[in-house]
Structures are given as C-alpha cells and as structure tokens.
Tab-separated table of C-alpha atoms and ligand atoms in Angstrom:
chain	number	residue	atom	x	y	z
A	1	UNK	CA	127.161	186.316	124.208
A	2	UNK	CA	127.076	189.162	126.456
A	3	UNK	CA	127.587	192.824	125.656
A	4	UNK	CA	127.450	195.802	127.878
A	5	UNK	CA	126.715	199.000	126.330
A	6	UNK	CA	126.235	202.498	126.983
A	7	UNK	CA	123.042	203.652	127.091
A	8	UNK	CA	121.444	206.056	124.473
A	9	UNK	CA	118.250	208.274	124.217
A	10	UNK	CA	116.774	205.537	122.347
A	11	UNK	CA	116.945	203.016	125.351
A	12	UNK	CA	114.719	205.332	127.434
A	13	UNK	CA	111.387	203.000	126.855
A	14	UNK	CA	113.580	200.416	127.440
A	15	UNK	CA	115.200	201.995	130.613
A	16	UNK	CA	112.125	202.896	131.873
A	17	UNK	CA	110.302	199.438	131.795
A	18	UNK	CA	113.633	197.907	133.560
A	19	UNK	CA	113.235	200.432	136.315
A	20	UNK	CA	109.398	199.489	136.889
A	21	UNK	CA	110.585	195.732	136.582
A	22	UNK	CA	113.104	196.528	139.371
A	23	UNK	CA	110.978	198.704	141.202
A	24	UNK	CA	108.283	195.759	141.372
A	25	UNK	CA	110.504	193.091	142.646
A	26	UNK	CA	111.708	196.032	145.122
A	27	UNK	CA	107.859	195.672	146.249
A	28	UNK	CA	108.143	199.748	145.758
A	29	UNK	CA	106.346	200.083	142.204
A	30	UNK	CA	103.577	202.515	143.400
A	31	UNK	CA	106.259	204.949	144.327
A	32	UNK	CA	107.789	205.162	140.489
A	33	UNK	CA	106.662	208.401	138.666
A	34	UNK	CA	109.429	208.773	136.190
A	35	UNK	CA	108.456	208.662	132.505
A	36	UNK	CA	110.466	207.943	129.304
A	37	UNK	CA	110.135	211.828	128.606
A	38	UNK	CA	111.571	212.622	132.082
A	39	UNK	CA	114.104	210.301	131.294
A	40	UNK	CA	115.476	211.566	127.440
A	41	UNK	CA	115.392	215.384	128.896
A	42	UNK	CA	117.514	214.154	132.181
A	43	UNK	CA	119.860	211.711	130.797
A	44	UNK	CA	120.375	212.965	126.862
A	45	UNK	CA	120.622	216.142	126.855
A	46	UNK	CA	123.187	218.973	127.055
A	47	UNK	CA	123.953	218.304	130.833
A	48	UNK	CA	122.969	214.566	131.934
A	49	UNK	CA	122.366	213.791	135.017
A	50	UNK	CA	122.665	209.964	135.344
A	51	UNK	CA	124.671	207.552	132.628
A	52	UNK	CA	122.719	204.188	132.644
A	53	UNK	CA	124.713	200.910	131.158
A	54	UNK	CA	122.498	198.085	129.050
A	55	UNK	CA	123.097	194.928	128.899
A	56	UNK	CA	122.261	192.386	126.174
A	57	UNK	CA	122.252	188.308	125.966
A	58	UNK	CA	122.634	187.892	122.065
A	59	UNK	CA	120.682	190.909	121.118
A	60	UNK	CA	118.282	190.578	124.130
A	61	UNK	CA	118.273	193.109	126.698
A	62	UNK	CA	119.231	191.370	129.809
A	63	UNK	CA	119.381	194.382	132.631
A	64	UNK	CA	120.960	197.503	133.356
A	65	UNK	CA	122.459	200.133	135.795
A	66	UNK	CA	121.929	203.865	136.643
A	67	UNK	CA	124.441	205.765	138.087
A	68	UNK	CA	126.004	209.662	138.547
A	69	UNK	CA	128.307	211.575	139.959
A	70	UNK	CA	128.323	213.269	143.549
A	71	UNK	CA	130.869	214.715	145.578
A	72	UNK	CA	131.750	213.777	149.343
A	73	UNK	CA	133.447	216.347	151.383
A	74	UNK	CA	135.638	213.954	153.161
A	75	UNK	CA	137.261	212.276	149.776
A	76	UNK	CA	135.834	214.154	146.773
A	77	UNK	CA	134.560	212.633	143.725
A	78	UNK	CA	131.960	209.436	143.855
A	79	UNK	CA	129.949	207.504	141.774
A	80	UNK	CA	126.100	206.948	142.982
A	81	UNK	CA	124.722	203.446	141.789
A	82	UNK	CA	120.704	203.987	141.574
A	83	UNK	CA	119.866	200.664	140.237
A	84	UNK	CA	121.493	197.690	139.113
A	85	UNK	CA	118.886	194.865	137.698
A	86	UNK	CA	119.267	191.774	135.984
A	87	UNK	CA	115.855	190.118	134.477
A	88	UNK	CA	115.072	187.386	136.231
A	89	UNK	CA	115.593	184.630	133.369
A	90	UNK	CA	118.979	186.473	132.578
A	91	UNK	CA	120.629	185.926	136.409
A	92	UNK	CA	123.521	183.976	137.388
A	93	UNK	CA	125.287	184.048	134.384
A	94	UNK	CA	127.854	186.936	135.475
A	95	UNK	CA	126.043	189.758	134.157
A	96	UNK	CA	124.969	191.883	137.350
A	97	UNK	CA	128.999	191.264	138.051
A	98	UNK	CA	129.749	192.708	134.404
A	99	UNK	CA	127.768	195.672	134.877
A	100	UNK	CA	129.107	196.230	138.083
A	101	UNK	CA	132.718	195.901	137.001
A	102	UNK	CA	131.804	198.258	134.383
A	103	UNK	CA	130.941	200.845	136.974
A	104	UNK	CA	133.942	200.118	138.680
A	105	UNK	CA	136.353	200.384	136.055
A	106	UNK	CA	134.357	203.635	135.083
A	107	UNK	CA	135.137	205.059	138.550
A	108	UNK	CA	138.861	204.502	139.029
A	109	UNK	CA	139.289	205.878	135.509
A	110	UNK	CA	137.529	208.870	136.566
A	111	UNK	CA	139.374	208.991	139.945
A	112	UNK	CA	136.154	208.446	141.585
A	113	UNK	CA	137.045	207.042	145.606
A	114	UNK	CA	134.509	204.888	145.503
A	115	UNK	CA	130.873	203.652	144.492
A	116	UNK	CA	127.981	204.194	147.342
A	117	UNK	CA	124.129	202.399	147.006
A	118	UNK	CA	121.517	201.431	149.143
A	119	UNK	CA	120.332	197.514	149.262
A	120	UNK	CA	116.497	197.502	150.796
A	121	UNK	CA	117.712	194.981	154.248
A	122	UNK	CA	114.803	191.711	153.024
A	123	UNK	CA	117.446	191.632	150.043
A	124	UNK	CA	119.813	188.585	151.031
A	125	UNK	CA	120.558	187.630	147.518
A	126	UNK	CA	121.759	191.070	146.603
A	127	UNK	CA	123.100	191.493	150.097
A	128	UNK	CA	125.093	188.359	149.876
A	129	UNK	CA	126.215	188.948	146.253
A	130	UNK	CA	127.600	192.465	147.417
A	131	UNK	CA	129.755	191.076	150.287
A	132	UNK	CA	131.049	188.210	148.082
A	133	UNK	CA	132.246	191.697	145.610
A	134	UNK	CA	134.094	193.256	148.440
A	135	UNK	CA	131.627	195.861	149.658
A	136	UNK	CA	131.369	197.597	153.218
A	137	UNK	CA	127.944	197.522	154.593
A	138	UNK	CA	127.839	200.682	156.671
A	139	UNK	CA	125.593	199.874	159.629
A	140	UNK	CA	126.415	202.699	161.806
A	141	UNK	CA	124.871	204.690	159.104
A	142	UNK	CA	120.960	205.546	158.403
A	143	UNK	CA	119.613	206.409	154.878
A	144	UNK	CA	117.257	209.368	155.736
A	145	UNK	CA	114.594	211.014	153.125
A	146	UNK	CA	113.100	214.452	153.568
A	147	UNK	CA	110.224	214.176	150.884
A	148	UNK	CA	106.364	215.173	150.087
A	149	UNK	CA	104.205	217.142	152.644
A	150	UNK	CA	107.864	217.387	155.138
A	151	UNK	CA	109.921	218.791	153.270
A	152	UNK	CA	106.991	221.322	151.606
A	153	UNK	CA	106.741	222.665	155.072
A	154	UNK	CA	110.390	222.577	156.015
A	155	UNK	CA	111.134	224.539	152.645
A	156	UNK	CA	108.456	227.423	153.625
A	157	UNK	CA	110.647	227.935	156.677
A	158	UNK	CA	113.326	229.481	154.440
A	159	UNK	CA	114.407	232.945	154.950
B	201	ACO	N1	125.888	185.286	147.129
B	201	ACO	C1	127.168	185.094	146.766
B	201	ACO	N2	127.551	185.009	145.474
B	201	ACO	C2	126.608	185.116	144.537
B	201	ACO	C3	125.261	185.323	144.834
B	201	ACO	C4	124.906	185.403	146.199
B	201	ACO	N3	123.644	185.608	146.575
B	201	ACO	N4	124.564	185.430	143.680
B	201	ACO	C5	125.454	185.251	142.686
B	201	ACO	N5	126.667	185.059	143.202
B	201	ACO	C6	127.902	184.834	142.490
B	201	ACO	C7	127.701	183.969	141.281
B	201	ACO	O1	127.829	182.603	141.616
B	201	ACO	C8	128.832	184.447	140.421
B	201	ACO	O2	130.052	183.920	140.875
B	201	ACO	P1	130.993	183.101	139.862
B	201	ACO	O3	131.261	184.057	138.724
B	201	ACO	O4	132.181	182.799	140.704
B	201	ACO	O5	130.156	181.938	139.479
B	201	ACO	C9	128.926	185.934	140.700
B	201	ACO	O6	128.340	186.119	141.999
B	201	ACO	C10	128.272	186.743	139.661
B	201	ACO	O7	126.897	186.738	139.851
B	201	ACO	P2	126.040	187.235	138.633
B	201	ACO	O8	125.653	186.087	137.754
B	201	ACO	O9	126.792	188.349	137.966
B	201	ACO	O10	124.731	187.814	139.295
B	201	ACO	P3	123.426	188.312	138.484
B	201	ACO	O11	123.684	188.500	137.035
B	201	ACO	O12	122.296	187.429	138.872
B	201	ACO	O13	123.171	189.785	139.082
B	201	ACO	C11	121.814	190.879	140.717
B	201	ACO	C12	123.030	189.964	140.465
B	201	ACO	C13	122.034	192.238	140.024
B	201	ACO	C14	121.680	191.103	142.219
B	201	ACO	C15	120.571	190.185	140.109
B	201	ACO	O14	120.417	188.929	140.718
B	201	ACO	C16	119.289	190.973	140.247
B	201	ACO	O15	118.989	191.818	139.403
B	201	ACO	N6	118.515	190.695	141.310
B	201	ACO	C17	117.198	191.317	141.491
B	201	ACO	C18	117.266	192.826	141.615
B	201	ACO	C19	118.219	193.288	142.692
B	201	ACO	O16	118.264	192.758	143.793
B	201	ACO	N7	118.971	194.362	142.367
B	201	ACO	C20	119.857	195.036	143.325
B	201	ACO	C21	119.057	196.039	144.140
B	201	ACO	S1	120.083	197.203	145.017
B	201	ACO	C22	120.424	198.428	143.855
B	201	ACO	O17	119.879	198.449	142.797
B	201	ACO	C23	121.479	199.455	144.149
C-alpha cells in the first residue's frame, strides 16, 4: 500500500541517505556535502527553503522528492524539482508517477505555471519516463553553473 507524505524534520536522516542513494546512481556522489543538520535548519525551520515528499510501501520508505519555489520573469511563480528517486527494489510500481503527481497537483493549487528539472542526458529511463508524462525537453537551452574557484573570483569583481 502506498502512501505519500509530507516530509518532517524527523525524515532528515532519512532524506539525506535518499539523496546520497540518488546522488550515487547519478555517478555524482563525491560532489554531495549536505548534512542532516544542513538539512533540519534549511527545510524546518521558520522560513524553509525546499518541501521534500516521502514515500512509503507498507511502512517502508520507498523514495522521495525535493522541490521549492522560484519565480520566472516571463510567467511568475514555479516549482523547482531537485530530486525525484525511487529505490531501486521499489520501481515500477507507480510511485515516481505518485510523487510526481503530487508535485503537480501541489503546483496548480498554488498557481504555479509549471514544474522545471534537469535529467543528466545518459538517463534514458528517466528521460523516457518524462516524455511518456508530457514534459518538454528544452534543447535549445543550456544548464550553466558558476561555482568554486569561478565564481570566488567573479564575486571579488564586485563594486
Ligand atoms: N518509459 C516510459 N514509461 C515508463 C518508463 C520508461 N522508461 N518507466 C516507467 N514507465 C511507466 C510505467 O510503466 C508506468 O506506467 P503504467 O502506470 O501505465 O504502468 C508509469 O510510467 C509509472 O512509472 P513508475 O512506476 O511510477 O516509475 P518509478 O516508480 O520507477 O519512478 C523514477 C520513476 C523516479 C525515474 C525511478 O525509476 C527512479 O528513481 N530512477 C532512478 C533515479 C532517477 O533517474 N531519478 C530521476 C533523476 S532526474 C531528477 O531527479 C530531477
């Protein structure tokens, strides 16, 4: 039986190893700093930052998404989708599409225009899975990062 649940400061271990499981099969785990702590003083506090859904198989947590809000000056409100992960023994049983609809249903609710991610391109499965939901790919469009020893020197540049 499948329940999706908000989740709570408690979840933040739980959260945490998710993202690293994520992370790993994103072949990116070196790059993960966050920490539980990080994550109970960002998410569940007085001003969160990110809302993160769980999802449990009969009591068993089963995956989970991160997401916030950001605004686009062409059409306003947005939602950002960080992660969404299904363990591996959990998949295929409609609960990535559960916790995606659950986004979803959050963002026309909240009058949100849409929801925006990034899919790493060696990702068919998810790739594929997103196109059979309905979702643009936006090729004509480059993520871009400014991070680490760049954007230390860019930031001494300011006046
Ligand atoms: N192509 C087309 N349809 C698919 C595919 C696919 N590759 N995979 C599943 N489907 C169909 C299923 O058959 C099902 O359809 P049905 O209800 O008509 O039978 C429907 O899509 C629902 O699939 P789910 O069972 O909900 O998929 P799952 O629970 O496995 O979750 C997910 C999908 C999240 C991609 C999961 O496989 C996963 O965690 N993969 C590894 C991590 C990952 O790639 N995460 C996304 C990274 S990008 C980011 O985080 C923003």
């Amino acid at each position: 039986m499948l329940q999706i649940r908000p989740a709570i400061g408690g979840d933040a271990a739980l959260l945490c190893t998710m993202i690293r499981e994520l992370a790993e099969f994103e072949r990116e785990l070196d790059l993960v700093t966050i920490t539980e702590q990080d994550l109970v003083r960002d998410g569940f506090g007085e001003h969160p930052q990110f809302r993160a859904l769980i999802a449990e198989w009969d009591g068993q947590p089963a995956g989970y998404t991160f997401f916030f809000r950001y605004y686009s000056t062409w059409t306003d409100q947005g939602l950002f989708l960080e992660d969404i992960y299904v363990r591996d023994a959990f998949r295929g049983r409609g609960i990535g599409q559960a916790l995606l609809a659950a986004v979803a249903r959050i963002a026309v609710e909240e009058n949100c225009y849409g929801i925006h991610w990034e899919v790493l391109n060696w990702n068919e499965r998810a790739i594929e899975w997103y196109k059979a939901l309905g979702a643009e790919f936006r090729d004509q469009w480059r993520p871009v990062l400014l991070h680490g020893e760049a954007l230390e020197r860019l930031a001494k540049k300011a006046l």
